[in-house]
Amino acid sequence: MLSFFRRMIAHRFGGAIALGFVALLGLGFVLGDRAGLSGSADPVAKGDIVATVGKKTISVSDLQTAVQRDMDGYRQQQPTLDMAQFVAGGGFDATLERLIDSTAYRQYAQAQGMVVGKPAVDAVIAAQPGLTGLDGKFSQEKYEGVLRQIGMTDADVRLQTTDQILVKQLWQSPLKASQVPLQLALPYASLLLEKRAGTIGFIPSQAVPAGAVPTDAELTTYYTRNASRYRVPERRVVRYAIVNAATVGAAATPSAAEIEAAYKAQSGKYAAADLRTIVQVVVADQTAANALAAKVRAGTPIAEAAKAAGLEPVTLTDTTKTDYAAQTSPAIASAAFGGKAGDVAGPLRAPLGFIVLKVEKQRIRPATTLAAATPELTKTLTTQKTAALLTDKRNSFEDTLSKASFDGIVAQQKLTAQTTPALLATGQDVANPTAKPDPAIAPILTAAFAAHAGDSPQTVPLGQDGSFALITLNKIVPAAPRPLAQIRDLVIRDFELARAQKAVRQIAAGVVAAANKGVPLAQAFAATKLKLPPLRPIAGPRAQLLADPRAVSAPLQMLFAMPAKTTKLLEAPNNAGYLIVHLDTITSGDASGNAKVIAGTESDIGSVIGREYVAQFGKAVQNAVGTKRNALAIAKLKAQLLGGVSADDQQP
């Protein structure tokens, strides 16, 4: 049933990587894959090759680099993700297929005589928002900085951008052939309107006796089988030194000459000024403007008169003649400032009609002396100088990062180095669970978890004032289970729950068997002679399930995967017990005449069919150029990246 819908995402990470390839994620896709694919003549040992695609080979190193890069990308959204979780979620397989696809497409396009001009490649690179400067245009400096950061050359990026454009051109025909006829869409549209209702019961693990305390041998065996349950994600130790306003100190304090110069540069701000609050109304024609002006001069408040005429007044508070002239015109400003508070001026010719205005208030702001303005100017200049000095200092650091060590820079700049404990990406300290993560070092941890062992020190911005941190990755603590001695009580509790879960399963299986033989569900539950929660109804439409399966409860999902008048068993998470789901009724849907549902279904199926065609075309391209996989090398690398993680939730 809707099998191709379910195939859209086969794995948690794999589906997104595959769809990301289909969607062509701009330069992010290109920069995210810097695996250097070897020619057939390269001296690569056979055991080091995971795939041969046409005349090219993909080495173990190529694949490992690409998998690491993809995982780093996911880690930006999920900081606690580690390699084992990424591989288990399908990321490894999806990355391998993407590498094979891209290599095959490149050679196939070349064989067809397809070429991409330099202007087209330039356009793709220049269009990336992360490579624009303050003026909104492509920044060569930023582009070169990104290249240095990811260790690629301009030639690498251009080659892979060319691949991207060629693939997009090759996919045009398969993607266009995805129209869906009404006869195909209607049954699936009707399926969305189907509703199901049933009953759910629960047998908790606590409903049965806990049993004897486990022996040391039993506990050790259980812990070993379920080690992944107690696994602590990868942690990192980071050394860092903060560079902030205190670092530049007195150098940021402005001199008397600088303060005086700033005072003179802002003479208009500190000079005496005639400030007026003006209410103005823009009227389209002069006749209406004359009527409005007469009404205001007769005593009607200008805002009230404007609204009565269907117009919206605008109020400018404490504006100067110069500022007002810039917003209107010198003539209108002269009229507004030529009288006193309470005066009405207009109608006055404006670009979009006529202005009628009234001076509501007037006040004379006295001149501010240099002495009086000094505190404000000192604060502003100190902020500006601090930012400039910190920017200069960070730039000087960047120039020496590849040549100097962390300790060398710290000593030379007389900074104070600090070292974090082994922290998770979230900032949590597993060894000190009561300590709260320090939000001040969150940017430091983000950068540290994106770094690799052996990377040069780097700078990380910390605030709008220009402050930053110099950081270096000190140690990577691999993901590993916590020692049994540290969590013995927790493991005992889990062991007892698992043992109770096993007993509860036998009881629940008996209930399911009885219900499927025709015994009413309530009677089958009562026959257990256990003190159980009451049965409760469960119902919902299939559209809810297809809209967002992750937001739908497991029992409701099961309800749509079973025949009517049947009962099924569902294990509750964390050894909490077993759920028993009984389907009572199925109410079929009929989308005939429901144009909105049919159109949505046609669109959904069409997009999936388009991806199906693209996938089939990709396989055909692989066959055309010739593709061979080294299953042994692939399995070996996959096992290495998994790190020997054991299966979850093994029974004692």
XYZ file of C-alpha atoms in Angstrom:
652
model
C 0.000 0.000 0.000
C 1.591 3.239 -1.152
C 4.910 1.407 -1.149
C 6.629 4.076 -3.153
C 5.603 6.655 -0.525
C 7.312 4.593 2.151
C 10.407 4.170 0.029
C 10.908 7.909 -0.063
C 12.883 7.747 3.147
C 14.306 4.339 3.878
C 16.529 5.449 6.727
C 16.661 8.310 9.144
C 19.724 9.949 7.583
C 20.005 8.061 4.307
C 16.753 9.343 2.896
C 17.646 12.947 3.556
C 21.089 12.567 2.002
C 19.588 10.908 -1.069
C 16.873 13.545 -1.389
C 19.494 16.223 -0.819
C 21.334 14.879 -3.848
C 18.127 14.902 -5.832
C 17.410 18.477 -4.811
C 20.958 19.595 -5.683
C 21.795 21.533 -2.565
C 23.777 24.262 -4.300
C 27.399 24.808 -3.369
C 26.714 23.149 -0.015
C 26.556 19.835 -1.878
C 29.746 20.595 -3.751
C 31.704 21.807 -0.743
C 30.350 18.978 1.345
C 31.928 16.320 -0.860
C 35.634 16.764 -1.340
C 36.526 13.124 -1.819
C 39.198 12.958 -4.530
C 38.195 10.214 -6.935
C 41.101 8.315 -8.412
C 41.748 7.338 -12.030
C 42.151 3.669 -12.864
C 45.916 4.093 -13.228
C 46.421 5.361 -9.682
C 48.414 3.028 -7.437
C 45.535 2.084 -5.121
C 45.538 -1.417 -3.688
C 42.516 -3.550 -4.628
C 41.498 -3.917 -0.987
C 41.478 -0.130 -0.641
C 38.858 0.310 -3.366
C 35.161 0.282 -2.416
C 33.825 0.737 -5.941
C 34.964 0.933 -9.548
C 32.782 3.213 -11.661
C 33.694 3.234 -15.342
C 37.326 4.277 -15.535
C 37.336 5.747 -12.014
C 37.718 4.199 -8.594
C 36.379 5.250 -5.203
C 38.848 4.425 -2.460
C 38.196 3.655 1.177
C 39.714 7.032 1.993
C 37.366 8.786 -0.468
C 34.325 7.177 1.119
C 35.468 7.728 4.691
C 36.100 11.429 4.002
C 32.684 11.848 2.391
C 30.890 10.044 5.232
C 32.667 12.228 7.777
C 31.703 15.348 5.856
C 28.046 14.316 5.622
C 27.943 13.499 9.320
C 29.500 16.886 10.158
C 26.721 18.507 8.160
C 24.046 16.691 10.156
C 25.855 17.546 13.350
C 25.113 21.224 12.754
C 21.443 20.459 13.443
C 21.955 17.565 15.878
C 25.052 18.313 18.003
C 25.048 15.011 19.915
C 25.146 12.899 16.743
C 28.169 10.603 16.495
C 29.499 8.431 13.696
C 27.979 5.179 14.962
C 24.495 6.720 15.086
C 24.939 8.255 11.648
C 26.001 4.959 10.091
C 23.246 3.013 11.859
C 20.718 5.564 10.576
C 21.599 4.823 6.944
C 24.012 7.695 6.369
C 26.916 5.475 5.286
C 24.934 3.656 2.603
C 23.426 6.890 1.250
C 26.824 8.590 1.041
C 28.296 5.610 -0.840
C 25.440 5.667 -3.354
C 25.820 9.408 -3.818
C 29.537 9.052 -4.579
C 28.873 6.266 -7.068
C 26.066 8.242 -8.707
C 28.110 11.435 -9.063
C 31.085 9.534 -10.534
C 28.881 7.658 -12.988
C 26.975 10.768 -14.094
C 30.213 12.648 -14.768
C 31.531 9.964 -17.104
C 28.177 9.400 -18.778
C 27.800 13.126 -19.511
C 31.313 13.258 -20.947
C 30.534 10.275 -23.180
C 27.468 12.119 -24.511
C 29.613 15.146 -25.381
C 27.974 17.404 -22.771
C 29.994 20.443 -21.676
C 29.454 23.293 -19.224
C 30.848 26.767 -19.876
C 32.789 28.800 -17.324
C 30.071 31.504 -17.019
C 27.535 28.868 -15.898
C 29.910 27.596 -13.200
C 30.685 31.162 -12.095
C 26.959 31.869 -11.763
C 26.349 28.868 -9.496
C 29.261 29.764 -7.217
C 28.407 33.466 -7.085
C 24.755 32.707 -6.243
C 25.600 31.183 -2.862
C 24.327 33.513 -0.079
C 27.170 32.592 2.251
C 29.677 34.026 -0.223
C 28.295 37.560 -0.440
C 29.877 40.632 1.104
C 28.267 43.543 2.906
C 27.309 45.032 -0.461
C 25.314 41.908 -1.354
C 27.731 40.959 -4.127
C 30.005 37.951 -4.502
C 33.057 38.247 -2.249
C 36.215 36.626 -3.571
C 37.760 37.025 -0.120
C 34.936 35.063 1.553
C 35.089 32.418 -1.150
C 38.820 31.927 -0.640
C 38.245 31.783 3.118
C 35.717 28.963 2.690
C 38.147 27.096 0.449
C 40.865 27.338 3.107
C 38.446 26.214 5.798
C 37.396 23.031 3.992
C 40.758 22.310 2.402
C 39.670 22.533 -1.235
C 40.961 24.406 -4.247
C 39.010 26.533 -6.686
C 39.595 23.839 -9.308
C 38.009 21.199 -7.026
C 34.891 23.312 -6.543
C 34.608 24.117 -10.236
C 34.919 20.455 -11.208
C 32.172 19.381 -8.814
C 29.985 22.361 -9.705
C 30.293 21.278 -13.327
C 29.145 17.788 -12.278
C 26.192 19.340 -10.511
C 25.079 21.282 -13.579
C 25.457 18.242 -15.830
C 23.374 16.093 -13.490
C 20.653 18.734 -13.390
C 20.543 18.753 -17.181
C 20.412 14.943 -17.354
C 17.527 14.859 -14.877
C 15.290 17.264 -16.743
C 13.554 14.598 -18.835
C 12.936 12.042 -16.017
C 11.595 14.733 -13.706
C 9.199 16.100 -16.337
C 7.684 12.655 -16.933
C 5.935 12.593 -13.570
C 2.379 13.628 -14.416
C -0.233 11.532 -12.615
C -3.655 10.732 -14.209
C -6.843 11.085 -12.169
C -7.514 7.332 -12.318
C -4.258 6.695 -10.448
C -4.607 9.516 -7.923
C -8.256 8.922 -6.945
C -7.787 5.609 -5.050
C -4.925 7.056 -3.027
C -6.806 10.293 -2.408
C -9.749 8.248 -1.120
C -7.369 6.291 1.069
C -6.383 9.538 2.802
C -9.992 9.970 3.926
C -10.222 6.488 5.445
C -10.908 6.391 9.206
C -10.284 3.613 11.691
C -11.418 3.039 15.276
C -10.476 0.463 17.853
C -9.545 -0.256 21.453
C -6.200 -0.197 23.222
C -5.154 -1.879 26.442
C -1.905 -1.840 28.412
C -0.181 -4.427 30.586
C 2.641 -2.644 32.474
C 5.796 -4.452 33.589
C 5.083 -3.420 37.184
C 1.946 -5.583 37.052
C 4.047 -8.717 37.671
C 6.377 -9.427 40.647
C 9.942 -8.095 40.310
C 11.613 -11.393 41.181
C 14.920 -12.056 42.909
C 17.840 -9.606 42.871
C 20.099 -10.489 39.901
C 23.458 -12.133 40.529
C 26.716 -10.475 39.484
C 27.004 -12.857 36.539
C 23.461 -12.107 35.359
C 24.048 -8.403 35.712
C 27.323 -8.486 33.788
C 25.780 -10.507 30.977
C 22.824 -8.142 30.721
C 25.074 -5.081 30.774
C 27.291 -6.513 28.016
C 24.313 -7.334 25.784
C 22.797 -3.888 26.306
C 25.950 -1.779 26.446
C 24.662 0.623 23.800
C 21.801 1.595 26.113
C 24.332 3.068 28.551
C 26.485 4.602 25.864
C 27.648 8.171 26.377
C 27.966 10.156 23.117
C 31.317 11.458 22.019
C 32.783 14.147 24.272
C 35.493 16.683 23.624
C 38.026 18.581 25.708
C 38.706 22.073 24.391
C 41.409 24.572 25.257
C 40.480 28.181 24.680
C 41.490 31.746 25.457
C 39.023 34.651 25.437
C 39.948 37.884 23.675
C 37.556 40.697 24.612
C 37.398 44.366 25.603
C 39.476 43.678 28.695
C 42.243 42.285 26.476
C 42.715 45.509 24.528
C 42.245 47.561 27.716
C 43.468 51.152 27.709
C 44.263 51.053 23.990
C 40.551 51.446 23.317
C 40.216 54.599 25.420
C 39.821 57.646 23.118
C 42.167 60.602 23.490
C 41.019 64.158 24.072
C 41.879 64.981 20.466
C 39.743 62.084 19.191
C 36.828 63.201 21.355
C 37.110 66.771 20.111
C 37.304 65.611 16.494
C 34.178 63.484 16.942
C 32.420 66.444 18.571
C 33.202 68.660 15.591
C 32.184 65.929 13.124
C 28.768 65.793 14.812
C 28.351 69.521 15.290
C 24.806 69.386 14.018
C 23.873 66.936 16.752
C 25.261 69.077 19.556
C 24.386 72.559 18.238
C 21.327 74.418 19.436
C 18.265 73.430 17.412
C 14.645 74.365 16.760
C 12.765 71.084 17.210
C 9.184 70.746 16.114
C 6.506 68.068 16.271
C 4.625 68.204 12.982
C 1.437 66.398 11.960
C 1.022 66.221 8.196
C -1.557 64.819 5.796
C -0.974 64.084 2.107
C -4.041 64.797 -0.068
C -4.324 63.700 -3.699
C -5.979 66.867 -5.166
C -5.886 70.539 -4.263
C -9.647 70.967 -3.800
C -9.754 68.302 -1.080
C -6.569 69.735 0.399
C -8.110 73.226 0.588
C -11.161 71.817 2.353
C -9.034 69.920 4.840
C -6.842 72.962 5.590
C -9.907 75.163 6.133
C -11.410 72.642 8.537
C -8.184 72.440 10.562
C -7.805 76.231 10.677
C -11.404 76.412 11.951
C -10.375 74.391 15.007
C -10.855 70.720 14.103
C -7.859 68.614 15.236
C -5.866 67.690 12.145
C -5.861 63.965 12.955
C -9.664 64.002 13.337
C -10.169 65.966 10.118
C -7.862 63.603 8.205
C -9.621 60.468 9.379
C -13.012 61.990 8.543
C -11.728 62.391 4.995
C -10.462 58.798 4.918
C -6.818 59.860 5.196
C -4.058 58.824 7.583
C -2.038 61.562 9.353
C 1.712 61.185 9.920
C 3.435 62.591 13.006
C 7.101 63.590 13.044
C 8.365 64.216 16.572
C 11.208 66.614 17.412
C 12.356 66.975 13.823
C 14.752 69.664 12.632
C 14.278 71.843 9.581
C 17.104 70.055 7.797
C 15.690 66.599 8.496
C 12.182 67.631 7.540
C 13.394 69.193 4.289
C 15.121 65.920 3.429
C 11.803 64.072 3.874
C 9.642 66.616 2.034
C 11.202 69.638 0.273
C 12.999 72.857 1.298
C 9.872 74.911 0.527
C 7.619 72.759 2.725
C 10.213 72.807 5.533
C 10.434 76.606 5.340
C 6.652 76.844 5.661
C 6.617 74.513 8.656
C 9.447 76.303 10.462
C 8.462 79.837 9.443
C 5.742 80.114 12.069
C 5.115 79.030 15.622
C 3.446 76.159 17.477
C -0.232 75.870 16.516
C 0.218 77.253 13.015
C -1.313 75.457 10.049
C 0.434 75.460 6.659
C -0.768 74.334 3.268
C -1.876 73.055 0.962
C 1.730 72.775 -0.253
C 2.736 71.036 -3.497
C 4.423 67.653 -2.830
C 5.609 64.871 -5.178
C 2.485 62.768 -4.513
C -0.120 65.508 -4.123
C -0.555 68.284 -1.567
C 0.518 68.477 2.084
C -1.483 70.079 4.866
C 0.465 70.311 8.124
C 0.157 71.626 11.638
C 2.984 72.428 14.067
C 1.759 70.731 17.245
C 4.771 71.507 19.456
C 7.977 73.518 19.395
C 10.990 73.453 21.681
C 14.469 74.913 21.487
C 17.204 72.453 22.300
C 20.175 74.258 23.839
C 23.673 73.612 22.509
C 25.653 70.818 24.163
C 29.169 71.818 25.153
C 32.173 69.623 24.497
C 32.458 68.944 28.221
C 28.822 67.854 28.424
C 29.099 65.654 25.328
C 32.370 64.029 26.410
C 30.835 61.115 28.420
C 28.603 60.102 25.497
C 31.375 60.509 22.949
C 33.805 58.590 25.141
C 31.414 55.663 25.387
C 30.714 55.616 21.641
C 34.354 55.975 20.640
C 35.444 53.325 23.142
C 32.971 50.870 21.631
C 34.129 51.660 18.111
C 37.827 51.458 18.964
C 37.324 48.222 20.900
C 35.621 46.592 17.915
C 38.324 47.836 15.559
C 41.167 46.666 17.801
C 39.549 43.254 18.301
C 39.030 42.902 14.545
C 42.691 43.776 13.928
C 43.790 41.330 16.588
C 41.635 38.544 15.203
C 42.984 39.192 11.698
C 46.539 38.994 13.025
C 45.677 35.687 14.720
C 44.225 34.326 11.475
C 47.484 35.136 9.677
C 49.509 33.020 12.124
C 47.147 30.112 12.910
C 48.674 27.728 10.376
C 52.217 28.541 11.518
C 51.959 28.867 15.312
C 50.681 26.603 18.077
C 47.894 27.432 20.505
C 50.372 27.707 23.384
C 52.675 29.881 21.294
C 49.946 32.394 20.443
C 48.661 32.440 24.024
C 52.168 33.132 25.365
C 52.960 35.767 22.747
C 49.657 37.613 23.261
C 49.740 37.153 27.062
C 46.327 35.496 27.121
C 44.842 33.226 29.773
C 44.213 29.681 28.541
C 41.357 27.597 29.942
C 40.505 23.929 29.500
C 37.002 22.485 29.558
C 36.184 19.103 31.071
C 35.119 16.397 28.630
C 31.821 17.881 27.410
C 29.008 16.728 25.159
C 28.151 18.919 22.198
C 25.302 20.336 24.286
C 27.793 21.528 26.911
C 26.765 18.940 29.489
C 29.395 17.396 31.723
C 28.516 13.726 32.201
C 30.896 13.491 35.164
C 29.100 16.382 36.861
C 25.393 15.984 35.990
C 24.242 18.763 38.347
C 26.331 21.385 36.523
C 24.407 23.367 33.938
C 25.934 24.003 30.480
C 27.603 27.400 30.202
C 25.888 29.301 27.352
C 28.943 31.554 27.045
C 31.027 28.734 25.572
C 28.325 27.357 23.278
C 29.958 28.885 20.145
C 33.298 27.406 21.247
C 31.803 23.914 21.547
C 30.049 24.220 18.188
C 33.365 24.964 16.518
C 35.183 22.274 18.512
C 32.730 19.561 17.478
C 33.100 20.601 13.841
C 36.899 20.320 14.083
C 39.023 17.239 13.499
C 41.937 15.874 15.488
C 45.141 17.596 14.426
C 43.433 20.715 13.049
C 45.203 24.047 13.538
C 43.889 26.421 16.221
C 41.019 28.629 15.098
C 39.219 31.777 16.177
C 35.525 31.767 17.071
C 33.432 34.977 17.281
C 31.657 35.392 20.610
C 29.749 38.648 20.516
C 28.667 41.720 18.601
C 31.431 43.743 20.239
C 34.080 41.857 18.261
C 35.172 39.578 21.094
C 36.363 36.124 20.084
C 38.049 32.996 21.401
C 41.187 31.251 20.262
C 40.465 27.530 20.500
C 42.142 24.205 19.878
C 40.760 20.680 20.136
C 42.649 19.088 23.015
C 41.097 15.618 23.203
C 38.306 13.515 21.712
C 36.680 11.041 24.089
C 35.000 8.426 21.859
C 31.439 7.385 22.522
C 31.446 4.458 24.957
C 29.203 2.840 27.577
C 29.564 4.082 31.145
C 31.337 1.515 33.390
C 29.006 -0.932 35.120
C 30.378 0.063 38.529
C 29.185 3.643 38.024
C 25.627 2.714 37.034
C 25.057 -0.564 38.878
C 21.748 0.505 40.443
C 20.442 1.682 37.078
C 21.420 -1.600 35.395
C 19.725 -3.607 38.176
C 16.539 -1.646 37.640
C 16.708 -2.199 33.881
C 17.434 -5.909 34.348
C 14.391 -6.332 36.566
C 12.225 -4.404 34.094
C 13.474 -6.553 31.216
C 12.747 -9.728 33.173
C 9.284 -8.459 34.021
C 8.824 -7.474 30.371
C 9.506 -11.035 29.328
C 6.862 -12.318 31.728
C 4.388 -9.667 30.648
C 4.884 -10.632 27.001
C 3.688 -14.156 27.714
C 0.590 -12.805 29.451
C -0.080 -10.264 26.688
C 0.369 -12.903 23.986
C -2.311 -14.959 25.727
C -4.680 -11.991 25.704
C -4.069 -11.416 21.970
C -4.618 -15.101 21.178
C -7.899 -15.131 23.104
C -9.127 -11.927 21.461
C -8.348 -13.253 17.998
C -10.442 -16.349 18.795
C -13.460 -14.171 19.505
C -13.172 -13.538 23.251
C -14.169 -9.903 24.000
C -11.047 -7.850 24.769
C -12.347 -6.756 28.180
C -12.983 -10.393 29.132
C -9.518 -11.449 27.928
C -7.928 -8.712 30.065
C -9.986 -9.705 33.108
C -8.803 -13.325 32.729
C -5.198 -12.253 33.523
C -6.338 -11.487 37.120
C -3.851 -8.597 37.171
C -4.596 -5.047 38.280
C -4.456 -3.253 34.920
C -5.343 0.194 33.542
C -8.791 0.371 31.898
C -9.209 -0.137 28.179
C -9.602 3.042 26.140
C -10.789 3.886 22.619
C -8.400 4.870 19.826
C -9.330 6.366 16.435
C -8.034 8.576 13.657
C -7.863 9.247 9.896
C -5.177 7.850 7.612
C -4.370 11.406 6.453
C -3.007 12.114 9.936
C -0.642 9.163 9.629
C 0.666 10.186 6.200
C 0.985 13.897 7.046
C 3.627 13.341 9.748
C 4.228 9.734 10.843
C 6.610 10.873 13.601
C 3.812 12.790 15.317
C 1.440 9.797 15.333
C 1.470 7.339 18.225
C 2.694 3.800 17.574
C -0.712 2.240 18.450
C -2.483 4.459 15.908
C 0.122 3.556 13.269
C -0.489 -0.134 14.017
C -4.229 0.423 13.695
C -3.658 1.178 10.002
C -1.487 -1.906 9.481
C -3.959 -4.643 10.484
C -7.218 -6.174 9.247
C -10.544 -5.329 10.884
C -11.661 -7.363 13.917
C -8.079 -8.454 14.711
C -5.854 -7.852 17.730
C -2.095 -7.255 17.779
C 0.713 -6.899 20.306
C 2.941 -3.814 20.546
C 5.930 -3.506 22.857
C 6.067 -0.292 24.876
C 9.439 1.518 24.949
C 11.962 1.170 27.785
C 10.612 -2.232 28.898
C 7.525 -0.492 30.274
C 5.175 -3.311 29.242
C 2.999 -4.289 26.273
C 0.188 -2.543 24.445
C -2.648 -4.548 22.932
C -4.401 -2.962 19.953
C -7.769 -4.166 18.630
C -9.230 -2.802 15.376
C -13.010 -2.551 15.504
C -14.099 -0.647 12.383
C -12.767 0.671 9.071
C -14.685 3.531 7.433
C -13.671 3.861 3.788
C -13.144 7.303 2.268
C -14.324 8.640 -1.083
C -12.428 11.574 -2.603
C -14.673 11.807 -5.677
C -15.499 15.464 -6.175
C -12.911 16.598 -3.605
C -10.663 18.519 -5.990
C -8.329 19.788 -3.247
C -7.487 16.320 -1.914
C -7.100 14.881 -5.419
C -4.820 17.731 -6.530
C -2.658 17.341 -3.444
C -2.395 13.591 -3.989
C -1.477 14.083 -7.659
C 1.283 16.476 -6.624
C 2.623 14.151 -3.906
C 2.608 11.070 -6.115
C 4.057 13.048 -9.028
C 7.043 14.215 -6.994
C 7.713 10.676 -5.787
C 7.362 9.228 -9.284
C 9.799 11.852 -10.541
C 12.344 10.729 -7.934
C 11.626 7.096 -8.837
C 12.398 7.858 -12.491
C 15.566 9.683 -11.469
C 16.652 6.718 -9.332
C 15.998 4.291 -12.192
C 17.850 6.567 -14.583
C 20.755 6.662 -12.139
C 20.927 2.860 -12.075
C 20.834 2.818 -15.865
C 23.731 5.314 -15.962
C 25.711 3.145 -13.550
C 25.124 0.118 -15.757
C 26.059 2.089 -18.871
C 29.460 3.147 -17.535
C 29.999 -0.121 -15.629
C 29.929 -0.258 -11.827
C 31.421 -2.819 -9.470
C 31.253 -2.698 -5.663
C 33.811 -4.256 -3.328
C 31.414 -5.691 -0.741
C 34.229 -6.794 1.588
C 35.901 -3.365 1.704
C 32.535 -1.647 2.145
C 31.510 -3.935 5.013
C 34.919 -3.548 6.684
C 34.773 0.264 6.663
C 31.151 0.287 7.788
C 31.977 -1.970 10.758
C 34.948 0.223 11.600
C 32.799 3.367 11.649
C 30.096 1.641 13.678
C 32.720 0.915 16.325
C 31.290 -2.425 17.380
C 28.065 -1.045 18.858
C 25.909 -3.827 20.229
C 22.198 -4.170 19.562
C 19.691 -2.322 21.684
C 17.404 -3.799 24.288
C 18.664 -7.378 24.408
C 16.713 -9.580 26.782
C 18.540 -10.955 29.866
